[in-house]
Amino acid sequence: MLLAPLAPPRSAVAGKGYWTRLLPLLAVLACVTRVPSFLRPLWNPDEGYLAVQARILAHGGQLYETVVDRKPPLLPWLYEGTFAVFGSGSLTPVRILAVLAQLATAALLASLARRRWGDRAGRTAGALYLLVSVGLNPEDAQAATFEVFMLPCTAAAMWCADRRRWGAAGAAVACAFLTKQTGGAVLLPVLYLLNRYGGARAGLPRLAAGAALPVLGAALATDPAGFAFWTVTGSGAYATFTGSELHVLLRAVANTAILGAASAGLLPPIARTLRIARTGAVDLWLWLAASAAAVTLGFHFFGHYFLQLTPPLALLATAALQVLPRERTPAAVLASGCACTLFLTWGVLAPRPELAHAQRLALTLDRRTAPGDRVLVWGIHPETYWLADRTPATRYLTAGLLTNFSGGRDGPQVGEKYAVAGTWPVFRAELADRAPALVIDDSRGKPYGPDRVPSLRRLLTAGYEQAGEVDGAVLYVRVPGE
């Protein structure tokens, strides 16, 4: 006689039905909120930097050696892998991965909220996160760059810690750090949960091993000394408040205000629960505080930095809605939806004059150089190399690494002496070994122009002559025989 299989527990069936209903809805919302990202070939210089890095790596380059950046290696490797499969002519495949990253973040937050407060809270947290995730300048919110891919890792770290999976939590913290250094801030709330659950003796070694091993592996896969220098120790001049205080403060206030407007549905419930002293969720407050500290670190306050605040804000708002009257939840979602609609409209209609400028420079490079020529674009728009499909003459893809202008410095802390340590001897050697066929000075009156950079001025004077202008950028061609 055959026995009928045991029926799964009712809770398991309910859970399966819950996710089969919720995930498609979150997927649709993730796709809708990322529509503007597919309307431009590039959104900001970070995407251009990553695209150029990926091409160099695909042709045998080595990270932190033949191409450098202040960022960890995970996202350049992701771009490189995507280009290897789909080609390097478009960022559309990377944008699709960004949609999946947003969906993963929303799903993890929904799971966290559901475990703590029930099914309705899970739906609320996932929806609120996706709605607020586009609440910045479109070039910050829609670009497929570091924060977008860092956030699933931070959410995964909290998800694992909430379930006392300490080794996995450590690995998620490491992945967040290896995407962008400030992602490591999620370690603070993870440690709080470790202490709260009383598992420090057994859990701390697993957490430490989970966090250390991926970072060590990434260092060994690149160049350990270069990895340590470019990701941790070599950015002292960059991470400073000195030199452009008013400029930086205005940017901080502006981006805080923009995110505040996008959070119109989240902040009132949080403020209400604070007034009635029913906050709770200490780990979420620590997550928000650690994320705010990460946004502040380096004193640059770029808009995309503020994306790190959105997951804990969504969860805190969800927590607050659990102690408020039930009708507050649809009101919060509606307010967030209206704000999201405004930001999506901004993303669709926003002009991108700097992209048009980079495209005109790329067209000039295409017309005036051969595909195998090396070129130098002296500016802060590395996307020009990618758009023109030309090889940079140096491992330093922007003038910022050689002058400290990167990061928006507009005061006295810009110039050759403020460059990353050791960069100028390498830069001079690279240009002497393989002189660029064409140099474009794209400083356009900025404080890193050749008149403020003696080494560059001497190089241009000795071997190049002016050959016209494009959009204010000055062209220099090599003098025959030089």
CSV table of C-alpha atoms in Angstrom, one decimal, residues 1 56 78 90 106 167 184 203 247 274 282 341 356 415 455:
chain,number,residue,atom,x,y,z
A,1,MET,CA,0.0,0.0,0.0
A,56,ILE,CA,41.4,47.8,-20.3
A,78,LEU,CA,31.3,42.8,-12.9
A,90,SER,CA,26.5,49.4,-24.6
A,106,ALA,CA,13.8,45.2,-2.0
A,167,GLY,CA,29.7,33.6,8.5
A,184,GLY,CA,31.5,48.2,5.4
A,203,GLY,CA,29.6,33.9,16.2
A,247,HIS,CA,30.9,74.4,-2.1
A,274,LEU,CA,9.7,59.4,17.8
A,282,VAL,CA,17.8,49.7,17.6
A,341,THR,CA,6.6,59.8,-10.2
A,356,ALA,CA,26.6,65.8,-25.3
A,415,GLY,CA,47.1,71.2,-8.2
A,455,SER,CA,54.4,69.3,-15.7
